[in-house]
């Protein structure tokens, strides 16, 4: 997709296909094959097999030996690349110079009438065994709608509704806030080497001026940040296709991040701030996939730090089959999810609101909480 293509046209075609392929499973829903859906999905999974030889050919045509200059696309093999900086990794690991940052949303997405609260917990786990967790919250600008003077006019009501509507309807804002606070934590923590859960350069933050600034600030610290994409099911299709052809102990670089974002962002070229960010920051990072064991994961890192990033990804590999992410990321994820429980936070908040405004609180609550 180039910058002039129209994502809406693609979405229209896709949705038309969805509508045209509707079928009724009412009578067979509880049958083991769900009205033929299970065999159909198995067949759909198998249909990628004929493409794998072509994907492997692309990979192997771009095979790079250790010591060669590397840029995407490139196929790298663990036995040649993972040990180049292994001593560097373990020296820094033992010295406590490596941190892992992860965050979790601690209050479910809820639309209040005049405001919305985003609350996240962010943890930093240190390779020396120390964990630091922080709880932060923020409110949308909808909170700042000024009360009317007297009985509001229709125009004032309409303006107030429009001012609150955008942010209270958009479900991506909690994730954007979480990503923002994770990068704040990565900047503020003392470790010069950081694992980040997910991509380093996220589309949510790229579309926001303050998001681009916090990622630029992180980049300018000079810290080595390696992002680990634990679940590539929602990643760009290019990653998913090549992941089916990747073999154990291999790394494949897909593209630099700036190029990937250009493909996803409509009219990116009309925003000078965004163009500058893509050139100065995003193009310095590469996105790829790697298979340390049974499962394929995605990653992002500075292209000029690739050997060190590969050492981090393979040397600190969790040994659980299908969960071979870096141990440090697994540890910080476990810590923060053990401390921050969204359901408990939601029940506590609504309980306090109900003490003062029982009727209005019921209107704001999810009906499922009352079952």
PDB file of C-alpha atoms in Angstrom, residues 31-162:
ATOM      1  CA  UNK A  31     -21.998 -29.735  17.175  1.00  0.00           C
ATOM      2  CA  UNK A  32     -18.220 -30.453  17.332  1.00  0.00           C
ATOM      3  CA  UNK A  33     -17.571 -29.134  13.821  1.00  0.00           C
ATOM      4  CA  UNK A  34     -19.711 -25.965  14.362  1.00  0.00           C
ATOM      5  CA  UNK A  35     -21.612 -26.301  11.131  1.00  0.00           C
ATOM      6  CA  UNK A  36     -18.541 -27.191   9.104  1.00  0.00           C
ATOM      7  CA  UNK A  37     -16.539 -24.228  10.404  1.00  0.00           C
ATOM      8  CA  UNK A  38     -13.781 -26.312  12.019  1.00  0.00           C
ATOM      9  CA  UNK A  39     -12.848 -28.293   8.867  1.00  0.00           C
ATOM     10  CA  UNK A  40     -13.051 -25.067   6.863  1.00  0.00           C
ATOM     11  CA  UNK A  41     -10.575 -23.355   9.199  1.00  0.00           C
ATOM     12  CA  UNK A  42      -8.268 -26.365   9.060  1.00  0.00           C
ATOM     13  CA  UNK A  43      -8.364 -26.172   5.254  1.00  0.00           C
ATOM     14  CA  UNK A  44      -7.683 -22.420   5.354  1.00  0.00           C
ATOM     15  CA  UNK A  45      -4.641 -23.037   7.566  1.00  0.00           C
ATOM     16  CA  UNK A  46      -3.316 -25.640   5.133  1.00  0.00           C
ATOM     17  CA  UNK A  47      -3.696 -23.391   2.098  1.00  0.00           C
ATOM     18  CA  UNK A  48      -0.576 -21.427   3.002  1.00  0.00           C
ATOM     19  CA  UNK A  49       1.609 -24.536   2.608  1.00  0.00           C
ATOM     20  CA  UNK A  50       2.099 -24.138  -1.183  1.00  0.00           C
ATOM     21  CA  UNK A  51       3.417 -20.622  -0.571  1.00  0.00           C
ATOM     22  CA  UNK A  52       6.151 -21.699   1.867  1.00  0.00           C
ATOM     23  CA  UNK A  53       8.736 -22.755  -0.787  1.00  0.00           C
ATOM     24  CA  UNK A  54       8.497 -19.276  -2.341  1.00  0.00           C
ATOM     25  CA  UNK A  55       8.793 -17.614   1.050  1.00  0.00           C
ATOM     26  CA  UNK A  56      11.826 -19.748   1.878  1.00  0.00           C
ATOM     27  CA  UNK A  57      13.396 -18.796  -1.438  1.00  0.00           C
ATOM     28  CA  UNK A  58      13.060 -15.100  -0.597  1.00  0.00           C
ATOM     29  CA  UNK A  59      14.558 -15.744   2.822  1.00  0.00           C
ATOM     30  CA  UNK A  60      17.508 -17.785   1.611  1.00  0.00           C
ATOM     31  CA  UNK A  61      18.287 -15.321  -1.171  1.00  0.00           C
ATOM     32  CA  UNK A  62      18.816 -12.787   1.613  1.00  0.00           C
ATOM     33  CA  UNK A  63      20.927 -14.986   3.900  1.00  0.00           C
ATOM     34  CA  UNK A  64      23.581 -12.907   5.689  1.00  0.00           C
ATOM     35  CA  UNK A  65      26.750 -14.234   7.279  1.00  0.00           C
ATOM     36  CA  UNK A  66      28.089 -12.794  10.517  1.00  0.00           C
ATOM     37  CA  UNK A  67      30.191  -9.731   9.873  1.00  0.00           C
ATOM     38  CA  UNK A  68      28.224  -8.666   6.804  1.00  0.00           C
ATOM     39  CA  UNK A  69      26.371  -5.356   6.721  1.00  0.00           C
ATOM     40  CA  UNK A  70      22.738  -6.123   7.449  1.00  0.00           C
ATOM     41  CA  UNK A  71      19.528  -4.406   6.438  1.00  0.00           C
ATOM     42  CA  UNK A  72      16.042  -5.755   5.825  1.00  0.00           C
ATOM     43  CA  UNK A  73      15.220  -8.129   4.312  1.00  0.00           C
ATOM     44  CA  UNK A  74      17.765 -10.530   5.763  1.00  0.00           C
ATOM     45  CA  UNK A  75      17.852 -14.101   7.027  1.00  0.00           C
ATOM     46  CA  UNK A  76      20.171 -14.731   9.989  1.00  0.00           C
ATOM     47  CA  UNK A  77      20.965 -18.014  11.674  1.00  0.00           C
ATOM     48  CA  UNK A  78      21.433 -18.373  15.416  1.00  0.00           C
ATOM     49  CA  UNK A  79      24.638 -20.402  15.273  1.00  0.00           C
ATOM     50  CA  UNK A  80      26.342 -17.528  13.434  1.00  0.00           C
ATOM     51  CA  UNK A  81      24.788 -14.497  15.125  1.00  0.00           C
ATOM     52  CA  UNK A  82      23.542 -15.280  18.647  1.00  0.00           C
ATOM     53  CA  UNK A  83      26.980 -15.738  20.201  1.00  0.00           C
ATOM     54  CA  UNK A  84      28.733 -12.691  18.764  1.00  0.00           C
ATOM     55  CA  UNK A  85      27.730 -10.530  21.729  1.00  0.00           C
ATOM     56  CA  UNK A  86      26.937 -13.258  24.272  1.00  0.00           C
ATOM     57  CA  UNK A  87      29.744 -12.201  26.604  1.00  0.00           C
ATOM     58  CA  UNK A  88      28.563  -8.592  26.407  1.00  0.00           C
ATOM     59  CA  UNK A  89      25.055  -9.763  27.341  1.00  0.00           C
ATOM     60  CA  UNK A  90      26.073 -11.833  30.366  1.00  0.00           C
ATOM     61  CA  UNK A  91      28.461  -9.149  31.656  1.00  0.00           C
ATOM     62  CA  UNK A  92      25.617  -6.626  31.634  1.00  0.00           C
ATOM     63  CA  UNK A  93      23.087  -9.124  32.950  1.00  0.00           C
ATOM     64  CA  UNK A  94      25.188  -9.930  36.015  1.00  0.00           C
ATOM     65  CA  UNK A  95      25.938  -6.230  36.575  1.00  0.00           C
ATOM     66  CA  UNK A  96      22.201  -5.433  36.672  1.00  0.00           C
ATOM     67  CA  UNK A  97      22.395  -3.231  33.574  1.00  0.00           C
ATOM     68  CA  UNK A  98      19.391  -4.774  31.834  1.00  0.00           C
ATOM     69  CA  UNK A  99      15.791  -3.863  32.604  1.00  0.00           C
ATOM     70  CA  UNK A 100      12.459  -5.160  31.301  1.00  0.00           C
ATOM     71  CA  UNK A 101       9.458  -2.814  31.072  1.00  0.00           C
ATOM     72  CA  UNK A 102       5.848  -3.930  30.836  1.00  0.00           C
ATOM     73  CA  UNK A 103       2.496  -2.349  31.597  1.00  0.00           C
ATOM     74  CA  UNK A 104      -1.065  -3.476  32.112  1.00  0.00           C
ATOM     75  CA  UNK A 105      -4.388  -1.641  32.044  1.00  0.00           C
ATOM     76  CA  UNK A 106      -5.803  -1.767  35.564  1.00  0.00           C
ATOM     77  CA  UNK A 107      -9.227  -0.349  34.838  1.00  0.00           C
ATOM     78  CA  UNK A 108     -11.421  -1.642  31.981  1.00  0.00           C
ATOM     79  CA  UNK A 109     -12.421   0.694  29.163  1.00  0.00           C
ATOM     80  CA  UNK A 110     -15.588   2.435  30.302  1.00  0.00           C
ATOM     81  CA  UNK A 111     -17.433   5.399  28.802  1.00  0.00           C
ATOM     82  CA  UNK A 112     -18.578   7.907  31.399  1.00  0.00           C
ATOM     83  CA  UNK A 113     -20.732  10.849  30.345  1.00  0.00           C
ATOM     84  CA  UNK A 114     -18.233  13.662  30.955  1.00  0.00           C
ATOM     85  CA  UNK A 115     -14.937  11.949  31.543  1.00  0.00           C
ATOM     86  CA  UNK A 116     -12.943   8.790  31.146  1.00  0.00           C
ATOM     87  CA  UNK A 117     -10.145   7.561  33.378  1.00  0.00           C
ATOM     88  CA  UNK A 118      -7.198   5.600  32.013  1.00  0.00           C
ATOM     89  CA  UNK A 119      -5.273   3.765  34.707  1.00  0.00           C
ATOM     90  CA  UNK A 120      -2.227   1.608  34.106  1.00  0.00           C
ATOM     91  CA  UNK A 121       0.328  -0.259  36.150  1.00  0.00           C
ATOM     92  CA  UNK A 122       3.883  -0.261  34.834  1.00  0.00           C
ATOM     93  CA  UNK A 123       6.699  -2.445  36.121  1.00  0.00           C
ATOM     94  CA  UNK A 124      10.455  -2.485  35.583  1.00  0.00           C
ATOM     95  CA  UNK A 125      12.325  -5.691  36.387  1.00  0.00           C
ATOM     96  CA  UNK A 126      16.080  -5.462  36.772  1.00  0.00           C
ATOM     97  CA  UNK A 127      18.489  -8.260  35.798  1.00  0.00           C
ATOM     98  CA  UNK A 128      19.885  -8.090  39.340  1.00  0.00           C
ATOM     99  CA  UNK A 129      16.445  -9.221  40.566  1.00  0.00           C
ATOM    100  CA  UNK A 130      14.817  -5.919  41.577  1.00  0.00           C
ATOM    101  CA  UNK A 131      11.257  -4.977  40.614  1.00  0.00           C
ATOM    102  CA  UNK A 132       9.819  -1.441  40.661  1.00  0.00           C
ATOM    103  CA  UNK A 133       6.113  -0.973  39.936  1.00  0.00           C
ATOM    104  CA  UNK A 134       4.103   2.224  39.575  1.00  0.00           C
ATOM    105  CA  UNK A 135       0.407   2.994  39.303  1.00  0.00           C
ATOM    106  CA  UNK A 136      -0.596   6.000  37.199  1.00  0.00           C
ATOM    107  CA  UNK A 137      -3.903   7.424  36.026  1.00  0.00           C
ATOM    108  CA  UNK A 138      -5.034  10.211  33.733  1.00  0.00           C
ATOM    109  CA  UNK A 139      -8.301  11.695  32.518  1.00  0.00           C
ATOM    110  CA  UNK A 140      -9.470  12.642  29.049  1.00  0.00           C
ATOM    111  CA  UNK A 141      -9.947  16.270  28.080  1.00  0.00           C
ATOM    112  CA  UNK A 142     -13.676  15.585  28.195  1.00  0.00           C
ATOM    113  CA  UNK A 143     -13.295  16.126  31.931  1.00  0.00           C
ATOM    114  CA  UNK A 144     -12.800  19.830  31.282  1.00  0.00           C
ATOM    115  CA  UNK A 145     -16.190  20.608  29.736  1.00  0.00           C
ATOM    116  CA  UNK A 146     -17.246  23.760  31.572  1.00  0.00           C
ATOM    117  CA  UNK A 147     -20.629  23.783  33.364  1.00  0.00           C
ATOM    118  CA  UNK A 148     -23.200  26.005  31.639  1.00  0.00           C
ATOM    119  CA  UNK A 149     -24.345  29.310  33.075  1.00  0.00           C
ATOM    120  CA  UNK A 150     -28.012  28.641  33.752  1.00  0.00           C
ATOM    121  CA  UNK A 151     -30.069  26.320  31.590  1.00  0.00           C
ATOM    122  CA  UNK A 152     -27.860  25.276  28.634  1.00  0.00           C
ATOM    123  CA  UNK A 153     -28.969  26.022  25.089  1.00  0.00           C
ATOM    124  CA  UNK A 154     -29.301  23.316  22.452  1.00  0.00           C
ATOM    125  CA  UNK A 155     -26.101  24.601  20.839  1.00  0.00           C
ATOM    126  CA  UNK A 156     -24.173  24.386  24.134  1.00  0.00           C
ATOM    127  CA  UNK A 157     -25.418  20.843  24.711  1.00  0.00           C
ATOM    128  CA  UNK A 158     -24.449  19.805  21.184  1.00  0.00           C
ATOM    129  CA  UNK A 159     -20.963  21.295  21.580  1.00  0.00           C
ATOM    130  CA  UNK A 160     -20.458  19.549  24.934  1.00  0.00           C
ATOM    131  CA  UNK A 161     -21.532  16.190  23.491  1.00  0.00           C
ATOM    132  CA  UNK A 162     -19.182  16.585  20.526  1.00  0.00           C
TER     133      UNK A 162
END
